[in-house]
Structures are given as structure tokens and as C-alpha cells.
JSON list of C-alpha atoms and ligand atoms in Angstrom, two decimals:
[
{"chain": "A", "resi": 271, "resn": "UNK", "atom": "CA", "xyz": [38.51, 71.62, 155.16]},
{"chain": "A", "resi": 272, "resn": "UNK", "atom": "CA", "xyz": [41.34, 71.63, 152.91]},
{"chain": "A", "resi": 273, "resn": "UNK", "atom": "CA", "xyz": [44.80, 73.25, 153.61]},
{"chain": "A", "resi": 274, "resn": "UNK", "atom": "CA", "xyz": [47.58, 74.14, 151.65]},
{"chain": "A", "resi": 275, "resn": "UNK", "atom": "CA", "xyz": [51.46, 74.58, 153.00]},
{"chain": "A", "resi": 276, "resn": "UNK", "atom": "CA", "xyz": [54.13, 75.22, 150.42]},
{"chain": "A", "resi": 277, "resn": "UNK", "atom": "CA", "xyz": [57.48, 76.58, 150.44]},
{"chain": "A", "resi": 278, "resn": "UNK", "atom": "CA", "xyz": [61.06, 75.30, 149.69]},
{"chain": "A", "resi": 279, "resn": "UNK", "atom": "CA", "xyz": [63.16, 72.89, 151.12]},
{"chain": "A", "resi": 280, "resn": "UNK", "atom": "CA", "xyz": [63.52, 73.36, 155.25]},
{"chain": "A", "resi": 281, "resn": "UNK", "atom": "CA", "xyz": [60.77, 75.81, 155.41]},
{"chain": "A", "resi": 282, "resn": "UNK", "atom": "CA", "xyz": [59.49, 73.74, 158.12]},
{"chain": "A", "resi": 283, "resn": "UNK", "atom": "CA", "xyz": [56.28, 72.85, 156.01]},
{"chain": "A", "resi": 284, "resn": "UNK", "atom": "CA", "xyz": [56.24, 69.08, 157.07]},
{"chain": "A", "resi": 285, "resn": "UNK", "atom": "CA", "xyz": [56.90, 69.27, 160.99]},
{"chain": "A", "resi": 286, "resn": "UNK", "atom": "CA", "xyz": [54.40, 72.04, 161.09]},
{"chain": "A", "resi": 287, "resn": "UNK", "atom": "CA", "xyz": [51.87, 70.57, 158.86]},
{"chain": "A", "resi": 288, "resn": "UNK", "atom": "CA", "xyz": [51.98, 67.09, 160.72]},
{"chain": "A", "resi": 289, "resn": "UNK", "atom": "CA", "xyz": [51.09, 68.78, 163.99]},
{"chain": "A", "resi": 290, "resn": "UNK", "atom": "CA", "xyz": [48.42, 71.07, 162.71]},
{"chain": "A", "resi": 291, "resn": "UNK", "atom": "CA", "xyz": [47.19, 67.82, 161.36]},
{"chain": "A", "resi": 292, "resn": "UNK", "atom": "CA", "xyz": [46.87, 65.74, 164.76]},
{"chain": "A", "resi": 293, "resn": "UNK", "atom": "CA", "xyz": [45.68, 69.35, 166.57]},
{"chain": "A", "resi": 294, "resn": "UNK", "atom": "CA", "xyz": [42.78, 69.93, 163.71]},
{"chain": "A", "resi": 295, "resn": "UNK", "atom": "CA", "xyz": [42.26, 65.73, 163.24]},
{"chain": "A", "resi": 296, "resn": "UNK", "atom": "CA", "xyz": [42.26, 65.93, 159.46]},
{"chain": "A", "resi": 297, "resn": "UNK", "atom": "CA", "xyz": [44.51, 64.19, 157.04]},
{"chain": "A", "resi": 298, "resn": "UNK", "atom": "CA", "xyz": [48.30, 65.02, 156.49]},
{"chain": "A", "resi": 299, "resn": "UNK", "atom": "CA", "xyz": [49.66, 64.42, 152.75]},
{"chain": "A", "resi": 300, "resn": "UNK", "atom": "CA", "xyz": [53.01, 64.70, 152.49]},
{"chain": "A", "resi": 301, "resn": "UNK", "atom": "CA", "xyz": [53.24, 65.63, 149.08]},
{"chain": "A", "resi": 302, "resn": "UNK", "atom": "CA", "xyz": [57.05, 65.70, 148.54]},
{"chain": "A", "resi": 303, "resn": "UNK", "atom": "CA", "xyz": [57.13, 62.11, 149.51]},
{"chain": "A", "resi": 304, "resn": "UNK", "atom": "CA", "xyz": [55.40, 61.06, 146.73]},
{"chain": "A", "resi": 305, "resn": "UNK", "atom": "CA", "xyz": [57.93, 62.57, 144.30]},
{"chain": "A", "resi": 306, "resn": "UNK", "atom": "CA", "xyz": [60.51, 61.18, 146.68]},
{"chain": "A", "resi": 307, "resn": "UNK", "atom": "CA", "xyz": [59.10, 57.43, 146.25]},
{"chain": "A", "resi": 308, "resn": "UNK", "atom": "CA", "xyz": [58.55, 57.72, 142.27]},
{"chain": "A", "resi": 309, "resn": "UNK", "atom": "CA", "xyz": [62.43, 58.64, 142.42]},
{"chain": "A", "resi": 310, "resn": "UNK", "atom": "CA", "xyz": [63.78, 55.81, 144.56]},
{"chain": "A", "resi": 311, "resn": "UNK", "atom": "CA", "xyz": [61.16, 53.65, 141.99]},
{"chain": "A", "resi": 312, "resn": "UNK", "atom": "CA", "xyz": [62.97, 54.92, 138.59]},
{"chain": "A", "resi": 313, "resn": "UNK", "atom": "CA", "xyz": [66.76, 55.29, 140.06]},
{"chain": "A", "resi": 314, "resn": "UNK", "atom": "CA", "xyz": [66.36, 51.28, 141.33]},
{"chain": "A", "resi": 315, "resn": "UNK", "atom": "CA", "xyz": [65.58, 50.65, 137.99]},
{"chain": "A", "resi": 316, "resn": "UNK", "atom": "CA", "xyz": [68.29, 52.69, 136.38]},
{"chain": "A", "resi": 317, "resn": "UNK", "atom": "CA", "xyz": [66.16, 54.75, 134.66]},
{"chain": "A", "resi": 318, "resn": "UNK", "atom": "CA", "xyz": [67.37, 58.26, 134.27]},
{"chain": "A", "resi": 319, "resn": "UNK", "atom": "CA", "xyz": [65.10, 61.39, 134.49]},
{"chain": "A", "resi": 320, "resn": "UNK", "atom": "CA", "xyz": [65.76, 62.10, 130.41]},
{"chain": "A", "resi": 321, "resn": "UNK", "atom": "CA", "xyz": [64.28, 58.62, 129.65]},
{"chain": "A", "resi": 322, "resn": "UNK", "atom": "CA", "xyz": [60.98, 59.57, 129.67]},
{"chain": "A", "resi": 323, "resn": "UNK", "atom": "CA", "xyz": [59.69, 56.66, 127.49]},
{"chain": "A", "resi": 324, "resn": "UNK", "atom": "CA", "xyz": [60.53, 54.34, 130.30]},
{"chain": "A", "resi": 325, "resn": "UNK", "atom": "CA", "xyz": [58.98, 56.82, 132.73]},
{"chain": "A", "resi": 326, "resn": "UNK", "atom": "CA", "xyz": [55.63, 57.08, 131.17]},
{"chain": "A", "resi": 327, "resn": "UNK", "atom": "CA", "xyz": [55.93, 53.30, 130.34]},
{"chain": "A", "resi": 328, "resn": "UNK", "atom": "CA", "xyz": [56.34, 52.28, 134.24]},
{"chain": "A", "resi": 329, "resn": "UNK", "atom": "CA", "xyz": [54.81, 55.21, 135.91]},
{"chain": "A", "resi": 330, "resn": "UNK", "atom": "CA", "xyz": [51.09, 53.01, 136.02]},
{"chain": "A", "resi": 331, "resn": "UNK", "atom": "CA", "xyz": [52.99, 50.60, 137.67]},
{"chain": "A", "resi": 332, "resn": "UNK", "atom": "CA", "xyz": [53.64, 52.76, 140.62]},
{"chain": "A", "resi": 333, "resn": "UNK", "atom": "CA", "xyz": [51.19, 52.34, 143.57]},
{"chain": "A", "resi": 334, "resn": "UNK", "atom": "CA", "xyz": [51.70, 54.87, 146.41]},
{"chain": "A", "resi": 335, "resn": "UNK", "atom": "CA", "xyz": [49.61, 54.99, 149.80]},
{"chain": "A", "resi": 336, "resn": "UNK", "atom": "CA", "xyz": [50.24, 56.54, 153.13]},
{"chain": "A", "resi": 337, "resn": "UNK", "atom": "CA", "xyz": [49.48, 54.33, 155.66]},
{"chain": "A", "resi": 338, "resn": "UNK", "atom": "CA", "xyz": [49.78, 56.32, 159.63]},
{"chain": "A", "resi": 339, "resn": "UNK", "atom": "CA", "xyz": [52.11, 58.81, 157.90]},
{"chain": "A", "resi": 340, "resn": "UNK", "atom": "CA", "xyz": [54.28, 56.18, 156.48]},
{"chain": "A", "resi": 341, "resn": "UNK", "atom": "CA", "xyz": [55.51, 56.08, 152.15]},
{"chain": "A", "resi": 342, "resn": "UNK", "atom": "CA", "xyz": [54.36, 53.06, 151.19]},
{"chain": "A", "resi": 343, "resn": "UNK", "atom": "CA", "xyz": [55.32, 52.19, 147.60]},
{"chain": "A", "resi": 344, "resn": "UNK", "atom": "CA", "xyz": [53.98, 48.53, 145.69]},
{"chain": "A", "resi": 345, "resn": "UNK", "atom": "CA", "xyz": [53.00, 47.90, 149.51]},
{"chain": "A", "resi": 346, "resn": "UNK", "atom": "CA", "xyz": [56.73, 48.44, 150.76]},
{"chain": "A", "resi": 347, "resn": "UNK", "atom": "CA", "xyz": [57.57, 51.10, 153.28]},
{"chain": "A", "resi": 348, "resn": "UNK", "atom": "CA", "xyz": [59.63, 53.44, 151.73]},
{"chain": "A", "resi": 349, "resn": "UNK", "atom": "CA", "xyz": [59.63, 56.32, 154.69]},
{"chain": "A", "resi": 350, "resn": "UNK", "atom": "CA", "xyz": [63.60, 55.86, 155.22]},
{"chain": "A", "resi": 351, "resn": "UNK", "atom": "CA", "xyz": [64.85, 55.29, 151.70]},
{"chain": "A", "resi": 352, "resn": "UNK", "atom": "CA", "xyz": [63.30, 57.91, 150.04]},
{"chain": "A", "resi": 353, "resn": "UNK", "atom": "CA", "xyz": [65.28, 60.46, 152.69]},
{"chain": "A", "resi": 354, "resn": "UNK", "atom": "CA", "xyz": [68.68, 59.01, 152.19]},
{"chain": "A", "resi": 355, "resn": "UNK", "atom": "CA", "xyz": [71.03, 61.76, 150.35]},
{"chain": "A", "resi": 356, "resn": "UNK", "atom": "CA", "xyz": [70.82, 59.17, 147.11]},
{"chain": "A", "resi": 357, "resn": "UNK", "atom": "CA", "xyz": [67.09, 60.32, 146.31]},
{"chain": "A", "resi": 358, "resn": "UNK", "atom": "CA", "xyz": [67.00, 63.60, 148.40]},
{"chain": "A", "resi": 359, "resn": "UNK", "atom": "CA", "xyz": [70.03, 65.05, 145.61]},
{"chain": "A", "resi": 360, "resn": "UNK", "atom": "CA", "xyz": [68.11, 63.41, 142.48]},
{"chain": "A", "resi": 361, "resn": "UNK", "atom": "CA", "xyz": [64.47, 64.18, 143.75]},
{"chain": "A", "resi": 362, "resn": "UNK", "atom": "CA", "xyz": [64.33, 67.82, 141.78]},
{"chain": "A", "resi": 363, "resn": "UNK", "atom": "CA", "xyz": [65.29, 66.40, 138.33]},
{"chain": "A", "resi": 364, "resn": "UNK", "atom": "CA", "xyz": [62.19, 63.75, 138.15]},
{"chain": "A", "resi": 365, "resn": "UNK", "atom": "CA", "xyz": [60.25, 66.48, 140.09]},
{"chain": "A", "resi": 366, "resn": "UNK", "atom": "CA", "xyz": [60.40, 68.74, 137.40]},
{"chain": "A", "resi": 367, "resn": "UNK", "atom": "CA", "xyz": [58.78, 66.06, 134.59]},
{"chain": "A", "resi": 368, "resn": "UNK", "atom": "CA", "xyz": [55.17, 67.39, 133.33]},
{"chain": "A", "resi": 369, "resn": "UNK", "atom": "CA", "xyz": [54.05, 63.32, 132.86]},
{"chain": "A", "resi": 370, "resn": "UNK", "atom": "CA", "xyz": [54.99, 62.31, 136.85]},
{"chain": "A", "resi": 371, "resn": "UNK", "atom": "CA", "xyz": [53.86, 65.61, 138.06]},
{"chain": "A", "resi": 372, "resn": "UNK", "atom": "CA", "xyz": [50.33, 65.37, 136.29]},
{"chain": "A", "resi": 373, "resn": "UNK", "atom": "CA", "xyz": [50.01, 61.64, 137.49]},
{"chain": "A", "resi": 374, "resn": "UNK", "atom": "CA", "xyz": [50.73, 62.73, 141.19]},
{"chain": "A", "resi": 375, "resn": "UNK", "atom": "CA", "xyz": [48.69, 65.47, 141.19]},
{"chain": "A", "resi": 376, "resn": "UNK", "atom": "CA", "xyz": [45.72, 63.77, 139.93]},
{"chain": "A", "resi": 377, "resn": "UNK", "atom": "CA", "xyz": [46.17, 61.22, 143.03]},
{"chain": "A", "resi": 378, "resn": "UNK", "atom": "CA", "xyz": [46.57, 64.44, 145.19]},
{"chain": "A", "resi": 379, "resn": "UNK", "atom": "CA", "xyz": [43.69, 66.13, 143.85]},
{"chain": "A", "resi": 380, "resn": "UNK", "atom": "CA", "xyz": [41.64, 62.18, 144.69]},
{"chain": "A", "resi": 381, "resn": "UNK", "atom": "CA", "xyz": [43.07, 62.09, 148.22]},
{"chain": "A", "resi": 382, "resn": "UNK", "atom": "CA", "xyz": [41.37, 65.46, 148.63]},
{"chain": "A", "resi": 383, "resn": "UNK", "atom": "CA", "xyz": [38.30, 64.70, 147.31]},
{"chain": "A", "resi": 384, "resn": "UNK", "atom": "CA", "xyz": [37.10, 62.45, 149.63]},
{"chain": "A", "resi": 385, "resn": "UNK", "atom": "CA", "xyz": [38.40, 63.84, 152.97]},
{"chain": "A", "resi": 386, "resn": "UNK", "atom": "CA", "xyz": [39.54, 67.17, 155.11]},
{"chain": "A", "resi": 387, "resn": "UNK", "atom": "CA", "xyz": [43.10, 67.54, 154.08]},
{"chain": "A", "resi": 388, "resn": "UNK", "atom": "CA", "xyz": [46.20, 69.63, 155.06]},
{"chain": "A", "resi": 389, "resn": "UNK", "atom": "CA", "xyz": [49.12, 69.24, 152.33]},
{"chain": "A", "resi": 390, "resn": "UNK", "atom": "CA", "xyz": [52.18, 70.29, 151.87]},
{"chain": "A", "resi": 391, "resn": "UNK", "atom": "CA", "xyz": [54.63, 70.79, 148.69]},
{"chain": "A", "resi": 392, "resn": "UNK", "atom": "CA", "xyz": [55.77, 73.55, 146.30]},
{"chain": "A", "resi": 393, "resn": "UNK", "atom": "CA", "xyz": [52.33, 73.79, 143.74]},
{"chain": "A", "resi": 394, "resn": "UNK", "atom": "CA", "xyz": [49.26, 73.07, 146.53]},
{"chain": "A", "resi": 395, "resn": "UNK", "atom": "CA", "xyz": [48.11, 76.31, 146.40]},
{"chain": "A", "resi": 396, "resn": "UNK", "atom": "CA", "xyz": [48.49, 76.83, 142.95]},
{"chain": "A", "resi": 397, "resn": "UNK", "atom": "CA", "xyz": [47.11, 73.97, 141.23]},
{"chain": "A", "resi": 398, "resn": "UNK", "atom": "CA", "xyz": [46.17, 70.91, 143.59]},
{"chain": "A", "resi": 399, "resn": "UNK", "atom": "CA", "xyz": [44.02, 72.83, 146.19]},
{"chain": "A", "resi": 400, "resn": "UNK", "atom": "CA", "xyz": [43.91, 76.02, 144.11]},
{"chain": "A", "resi": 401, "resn": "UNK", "atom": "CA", "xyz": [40.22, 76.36, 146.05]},
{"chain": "A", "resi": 402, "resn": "UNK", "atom": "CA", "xyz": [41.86, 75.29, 149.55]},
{"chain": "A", "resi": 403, "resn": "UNK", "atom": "CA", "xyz": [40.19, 76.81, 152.60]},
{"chain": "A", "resi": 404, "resn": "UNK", "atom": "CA", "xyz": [44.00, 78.19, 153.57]},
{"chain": "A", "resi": 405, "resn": "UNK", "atom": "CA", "xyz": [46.84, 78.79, 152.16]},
{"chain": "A", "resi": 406, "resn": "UNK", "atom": "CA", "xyz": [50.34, 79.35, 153.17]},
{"chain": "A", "resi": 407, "resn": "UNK", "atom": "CA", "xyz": [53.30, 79.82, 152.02]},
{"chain": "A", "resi": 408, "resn": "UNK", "atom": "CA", "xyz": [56.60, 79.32, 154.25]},
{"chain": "A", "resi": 409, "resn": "UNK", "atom": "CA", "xyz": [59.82, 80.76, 154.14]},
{"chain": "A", "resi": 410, "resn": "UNK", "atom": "CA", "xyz": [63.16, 81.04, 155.99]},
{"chain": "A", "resi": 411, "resn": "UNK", "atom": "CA", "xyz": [66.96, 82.19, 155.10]},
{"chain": "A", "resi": 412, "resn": "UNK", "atom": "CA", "xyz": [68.95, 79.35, 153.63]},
{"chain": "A", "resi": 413, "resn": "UNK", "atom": "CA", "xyz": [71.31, 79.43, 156.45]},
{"chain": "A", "resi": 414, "resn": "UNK", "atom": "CA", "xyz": [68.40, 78.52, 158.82]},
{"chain": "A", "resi": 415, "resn": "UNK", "atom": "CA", "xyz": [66.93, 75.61, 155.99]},
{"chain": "A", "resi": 416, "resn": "UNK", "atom": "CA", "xyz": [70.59, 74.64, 156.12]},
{"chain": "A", "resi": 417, "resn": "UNK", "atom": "CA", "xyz": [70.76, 74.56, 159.97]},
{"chain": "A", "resi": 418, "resn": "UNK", "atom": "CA", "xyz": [67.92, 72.47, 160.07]},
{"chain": "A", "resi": 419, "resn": "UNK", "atom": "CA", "xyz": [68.36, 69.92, 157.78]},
{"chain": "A", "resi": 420, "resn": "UNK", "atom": "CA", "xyz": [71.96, 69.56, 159.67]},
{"chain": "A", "resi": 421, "resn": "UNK", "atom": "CA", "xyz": [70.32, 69.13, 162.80]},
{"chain": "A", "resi": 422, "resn": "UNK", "atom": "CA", "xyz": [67.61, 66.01, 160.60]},
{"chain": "A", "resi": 423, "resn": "UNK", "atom": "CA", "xyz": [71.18, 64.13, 158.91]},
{"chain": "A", "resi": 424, "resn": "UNK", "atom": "CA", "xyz": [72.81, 64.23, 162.32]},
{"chain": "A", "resi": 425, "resn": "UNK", "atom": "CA", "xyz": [69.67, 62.82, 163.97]},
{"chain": "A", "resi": 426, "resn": "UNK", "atom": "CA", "xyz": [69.72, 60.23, 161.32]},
{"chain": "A", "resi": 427, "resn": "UNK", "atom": "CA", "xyz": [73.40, 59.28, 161.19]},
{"chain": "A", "resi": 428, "resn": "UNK", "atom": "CA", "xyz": [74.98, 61.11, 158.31]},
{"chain": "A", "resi": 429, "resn": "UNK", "atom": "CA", "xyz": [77.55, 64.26, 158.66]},
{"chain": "A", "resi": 430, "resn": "UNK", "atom": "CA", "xyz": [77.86, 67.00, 156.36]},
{"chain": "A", "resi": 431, "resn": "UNK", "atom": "CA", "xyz": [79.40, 70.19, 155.86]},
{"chain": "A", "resi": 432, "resn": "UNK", "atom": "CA", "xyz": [76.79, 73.01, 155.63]},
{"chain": "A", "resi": 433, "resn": "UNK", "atom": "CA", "xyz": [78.48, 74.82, 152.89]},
{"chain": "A", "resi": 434, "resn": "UNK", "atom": "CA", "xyz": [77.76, 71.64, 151.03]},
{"chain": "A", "resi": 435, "resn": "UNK", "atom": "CA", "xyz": [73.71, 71.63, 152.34]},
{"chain": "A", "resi": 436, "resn": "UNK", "atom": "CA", "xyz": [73.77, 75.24, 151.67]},
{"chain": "A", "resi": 437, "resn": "UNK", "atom": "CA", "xyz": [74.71, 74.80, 147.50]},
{"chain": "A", "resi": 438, "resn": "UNK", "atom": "CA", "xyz": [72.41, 71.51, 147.51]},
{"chain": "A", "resi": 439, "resn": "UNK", "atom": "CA", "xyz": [69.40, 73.48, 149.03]},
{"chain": "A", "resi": 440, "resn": "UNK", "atom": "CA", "xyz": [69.97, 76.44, 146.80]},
{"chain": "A", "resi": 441, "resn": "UNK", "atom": "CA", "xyz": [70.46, 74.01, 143.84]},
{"chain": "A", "resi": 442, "resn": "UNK", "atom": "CA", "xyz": [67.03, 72.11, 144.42]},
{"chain": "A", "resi": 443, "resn": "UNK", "atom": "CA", "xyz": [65.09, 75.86, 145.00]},
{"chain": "A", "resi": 444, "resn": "UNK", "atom": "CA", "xyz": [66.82, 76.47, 141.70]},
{"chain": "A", "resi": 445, "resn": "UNK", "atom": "CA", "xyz": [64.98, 73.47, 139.61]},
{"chain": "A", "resi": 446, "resn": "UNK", "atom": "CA", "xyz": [62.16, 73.40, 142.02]},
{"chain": "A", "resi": 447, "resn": "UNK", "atom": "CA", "xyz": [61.46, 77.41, 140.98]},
{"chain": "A", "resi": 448, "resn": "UNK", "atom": "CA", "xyz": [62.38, 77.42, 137.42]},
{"chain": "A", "resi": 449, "resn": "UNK", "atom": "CA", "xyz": [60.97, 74.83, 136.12]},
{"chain": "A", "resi": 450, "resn": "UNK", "atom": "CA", "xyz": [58.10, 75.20, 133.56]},
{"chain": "A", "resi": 451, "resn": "UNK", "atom": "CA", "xyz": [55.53, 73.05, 135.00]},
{"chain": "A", "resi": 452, "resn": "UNK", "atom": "CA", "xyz": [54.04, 74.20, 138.45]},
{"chain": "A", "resi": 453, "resn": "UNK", "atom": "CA", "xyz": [56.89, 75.36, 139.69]},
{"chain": "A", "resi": 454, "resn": "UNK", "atom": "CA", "xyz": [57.42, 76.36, 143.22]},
{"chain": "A", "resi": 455, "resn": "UNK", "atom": "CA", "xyz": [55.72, 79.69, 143.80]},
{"chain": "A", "resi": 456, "resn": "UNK", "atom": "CA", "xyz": [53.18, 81.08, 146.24]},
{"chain": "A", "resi": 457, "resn": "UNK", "atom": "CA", "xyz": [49.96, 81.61, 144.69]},
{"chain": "A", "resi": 458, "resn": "UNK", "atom": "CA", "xyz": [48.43, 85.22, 145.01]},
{"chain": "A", "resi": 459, "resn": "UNK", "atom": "CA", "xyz": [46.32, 84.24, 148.25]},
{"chain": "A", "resi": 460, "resn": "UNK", "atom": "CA", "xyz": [48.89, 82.66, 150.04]},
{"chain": "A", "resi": 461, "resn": "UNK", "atom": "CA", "xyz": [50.00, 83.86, 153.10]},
{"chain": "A", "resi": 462, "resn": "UNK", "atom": "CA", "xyz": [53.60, 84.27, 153.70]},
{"chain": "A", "resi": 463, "resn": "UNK", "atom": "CA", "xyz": [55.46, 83.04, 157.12]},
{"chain": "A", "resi": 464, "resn": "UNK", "atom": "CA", "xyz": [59.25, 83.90, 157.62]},
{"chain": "A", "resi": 465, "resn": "UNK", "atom": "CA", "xyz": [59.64, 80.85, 160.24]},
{"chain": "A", "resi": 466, "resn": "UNK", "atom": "CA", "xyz": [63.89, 81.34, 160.53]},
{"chain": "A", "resi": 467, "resn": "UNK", "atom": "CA", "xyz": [63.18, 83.41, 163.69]},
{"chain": "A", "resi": 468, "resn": "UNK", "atom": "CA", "xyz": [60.61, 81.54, 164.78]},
{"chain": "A", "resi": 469, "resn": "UNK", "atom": "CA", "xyz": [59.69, 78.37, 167.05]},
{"chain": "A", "resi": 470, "resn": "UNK", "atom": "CA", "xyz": [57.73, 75.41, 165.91]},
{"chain": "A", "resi": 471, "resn": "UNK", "atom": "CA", "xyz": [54.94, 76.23, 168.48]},
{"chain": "A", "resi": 472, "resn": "UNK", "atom": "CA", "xyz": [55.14, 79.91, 167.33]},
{"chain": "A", "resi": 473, "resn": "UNK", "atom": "CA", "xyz": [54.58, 79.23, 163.85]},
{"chain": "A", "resi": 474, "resn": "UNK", "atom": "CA", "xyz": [51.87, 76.39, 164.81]},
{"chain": "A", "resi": 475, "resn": "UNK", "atom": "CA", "xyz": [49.97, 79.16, 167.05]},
{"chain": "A", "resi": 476, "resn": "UNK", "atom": "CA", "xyz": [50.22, 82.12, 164.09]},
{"chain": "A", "resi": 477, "resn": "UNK", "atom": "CA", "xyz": [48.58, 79.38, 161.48]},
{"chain": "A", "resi": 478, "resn": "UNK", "atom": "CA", "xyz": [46.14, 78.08, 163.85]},
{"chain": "A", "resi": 479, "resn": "UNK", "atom": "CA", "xyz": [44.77, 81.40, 165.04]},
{"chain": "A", "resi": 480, "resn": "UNK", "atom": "CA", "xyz": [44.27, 82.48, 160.90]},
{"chain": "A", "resi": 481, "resn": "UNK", "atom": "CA", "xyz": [42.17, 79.14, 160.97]},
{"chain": "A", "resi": 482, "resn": "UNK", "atom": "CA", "xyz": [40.05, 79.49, 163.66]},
{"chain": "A", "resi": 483, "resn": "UNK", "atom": "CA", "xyz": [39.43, 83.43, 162.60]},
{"chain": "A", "resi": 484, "resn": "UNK", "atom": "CA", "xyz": [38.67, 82.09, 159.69]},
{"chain": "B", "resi": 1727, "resn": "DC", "atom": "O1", "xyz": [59.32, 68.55, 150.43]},
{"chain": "B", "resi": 1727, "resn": "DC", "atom": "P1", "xyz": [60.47, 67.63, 149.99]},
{"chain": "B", "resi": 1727, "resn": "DC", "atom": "O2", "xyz": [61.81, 68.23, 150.19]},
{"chain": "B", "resi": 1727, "resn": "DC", "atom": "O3", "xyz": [60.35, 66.26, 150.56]},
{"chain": "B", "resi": 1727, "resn": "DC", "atom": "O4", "xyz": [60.26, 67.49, 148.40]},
{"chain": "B", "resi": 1727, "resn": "DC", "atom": "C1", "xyz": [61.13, 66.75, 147.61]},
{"chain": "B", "resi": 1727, "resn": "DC", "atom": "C2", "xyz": [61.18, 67.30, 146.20]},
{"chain": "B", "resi": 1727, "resn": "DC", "atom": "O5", "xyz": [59.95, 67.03, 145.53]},
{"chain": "B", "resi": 1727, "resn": "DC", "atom": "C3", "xyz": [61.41, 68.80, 146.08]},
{"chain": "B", "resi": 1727, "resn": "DC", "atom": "O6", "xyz": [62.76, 69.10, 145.80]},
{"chain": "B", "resi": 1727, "resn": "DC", "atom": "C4", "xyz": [60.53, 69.22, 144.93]},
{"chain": "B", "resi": 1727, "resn": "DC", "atom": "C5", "xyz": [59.57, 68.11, 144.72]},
{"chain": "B", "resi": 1727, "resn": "DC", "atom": "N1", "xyz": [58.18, 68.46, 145.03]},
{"chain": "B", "resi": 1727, "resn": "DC", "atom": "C6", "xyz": [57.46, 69.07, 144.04]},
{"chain": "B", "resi": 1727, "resn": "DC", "atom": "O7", "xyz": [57.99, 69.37, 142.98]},
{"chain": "B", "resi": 1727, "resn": "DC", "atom": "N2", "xyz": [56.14, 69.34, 144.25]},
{"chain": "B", "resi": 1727, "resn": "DC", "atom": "C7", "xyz": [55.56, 69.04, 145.41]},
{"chain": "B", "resi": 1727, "resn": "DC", "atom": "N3", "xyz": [54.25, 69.30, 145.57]},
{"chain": "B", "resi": 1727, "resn": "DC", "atom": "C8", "xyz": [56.31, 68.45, 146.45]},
{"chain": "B", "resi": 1727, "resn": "DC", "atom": "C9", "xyz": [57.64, 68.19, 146.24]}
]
């Protein structure tokens, strides 16, 4: 079974798409992590998103793996780093280059291959599981993405003003949605879920019962 969750940032794609995971025993990818990790790779090296000699020049040198849900990069656990505010505000800008998004979605499309799969990202339903079994496609006001990413920096010891989280979440939507290659977008037979009004469980319940209707 293959599954595909996209949306933008504080959708609720992750939380939602690690317990649907565990409930349906299949494999979660977290797809966003792997563009997180090839960020955290490139800014440690001071290499800047426009130098994309260097990029396609290192990006073979790159080894991701998830190992129980964890980012593990050159067999280092990456799972913290690549959420600090450093990589989270850069993330978009090496996101949006057609050489590192081809690479990682040829290692999505080979995670997929050999197992049942639920994935989450902004182009799974487009291009890496265009032939998933489901697709969905998650949404919620940016007050709400906002609120919840507050509620994730608090929990993880950082403070911020949510004006600022508001412009940074609209800014990332921006690149994320404009740019040329796969850009975020839900593909024709996604379904759409407004989660802002909506509990985890509630959301988890809505998505479960379109699966097992099939
Ligand atoms: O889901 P996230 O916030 O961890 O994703 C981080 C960034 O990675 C996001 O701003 C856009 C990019 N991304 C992408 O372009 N395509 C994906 N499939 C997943 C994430």
C-alpha cells in the first residue's frame, strides 16, 4: 500500500502520518527531512544554495537513512539539527534545486519500491507516488500552522513571536509553491483536509475511514 500526505508547512502532515503509520504497520518517510538533512550537509560546508557546482559535486556524497524514525545522515543522527531555526529558515532555498530534488526523489521513489509506504511532503502525490493507493492533501489557516509550530519551538526551548512564524511560514509556502520544479500543489486526485478546526484523532479517524472504504 502506498500513501501520499502533502501540504504546507504545519498542516499537520507529519504527526498524522506517523500515527497512521504505527495504526496501519507500514513504513513512515518523512520526506521533508531529507531536504532538511541535505541542508544542514551544504550550510556546514558553507556552500550556498546558488553554488550548484559544489552541490552536484558533493550531493553523491550524501548518505541518508531512517533508522526507527530517526535522520540519519553519513551514519550521524541528524533528527534535532535539522529542526533548529538555522536549517528550518534556509530549508526552501536548497528545496527548490531541480539536481537535489531529482536525487531525493529517486531514493523516495526506491524506499517505495520495496515496501508499503505512507509519505509525506509537498510533490508525493504528484510525482513520487503519482500511482499511490491514497492521496491527501492537508490544509489549515496560517494562524493555526503558526499556532502550532509555537506550541513545537516552545516544547523544544526556543521563543518566538508569531507575527515573525506567521511571515516565515508564508515565506517558505511562497518558494515551496512557486517554484518551477514540483512545486507544492495537490495533484488532481488528492483529497483535501482543512485540519485548523480539527483534532489529531479527528483528522486520523476521517483518513482512516477513506482507507478502509477503500
Ligand atoms: O515538511 P518540512 O517542513 O519538514 O519540509 C521542509 C522543507 O522541505 C519545506 O519547506 C519544503 C521542502 N520539501 C519539499 O520541497 N518537498 C518535499 N517532498 C518535502 C519537503
Amino acid at each position: 500500500m502506498k500513501i501520499a500526505i502533502d501540504g504546507p508547512a504545519g498542516s499537520g502532515k507529519s504527526t498524522i502520518a506517523k500515527l497512521i503509520a504505527k495504526n496501519l504497520n507500514i513504513t513512515y518517510i518523512d520526506t521533508g527531512a531529507m531536504y532538511r538533512a541535505v541542508t544542514l550537509y551544504f550550510m556546514d560546508k558553507n556552500i550556498p544554495a546558488n553554488d550548484l557546482d559544489s552541490i552536484k559535486h558533493e550531493l553523491p556524497n550524501i548518505e541518508l537513512e531512517f533508522i526507527d524514525n530517526q535522520m540519519h545522515m553519513n551514519q550521524k543522527n541528524v533528527s534535532l539539527e535539522i529542526r533548529t531555526p538555522r536549517v528550518t529558515n534556509n530549508v526552501s532555498n536548497y528545496a527548490k534545486i531541480d539536481i537535489i530534488r531529482e536525487d531525493l526523489q529517486n531514493k523516495q521513489k526506491f524506499i517505495a519500491l520495496k515496501q508499503s509506504v505512507i509519505m509525506d511532503g509537498r510533490d508525493i502525490g504528484t510525482v513520487v507516488l503519482k500511482d499511490a493507493d491514497f492521496k491527501f492533501f492537508l490544509v489549515a489557516t496560517v494562524l493555526e500552522r503558526a499556532r502550532r509550530r509555537l506550541i513545537d519551538l516552545n516544547r523544544e526551548g526556543y521563543q518566538m513571536d508569531i507575527n515573525l512564524l506567521i511571515e516565515e511560514i508564508e515565506r517558505r509556502d511562497a518558494i515551496d509553491a512557486s517554484r518551477d520544479h514540483s512545486p507544492l500543489k495537490k495533484a488532481d486526485d488528492a483529497i483535501e483536509i482543512d485540519t485548523s478546526k480539527l483534532t489529531i484523532d479527528e483528522v486520523i479517524e476521517k483518513i482512516e475511514n477513506i482507507i478502509k472504504r477503500g
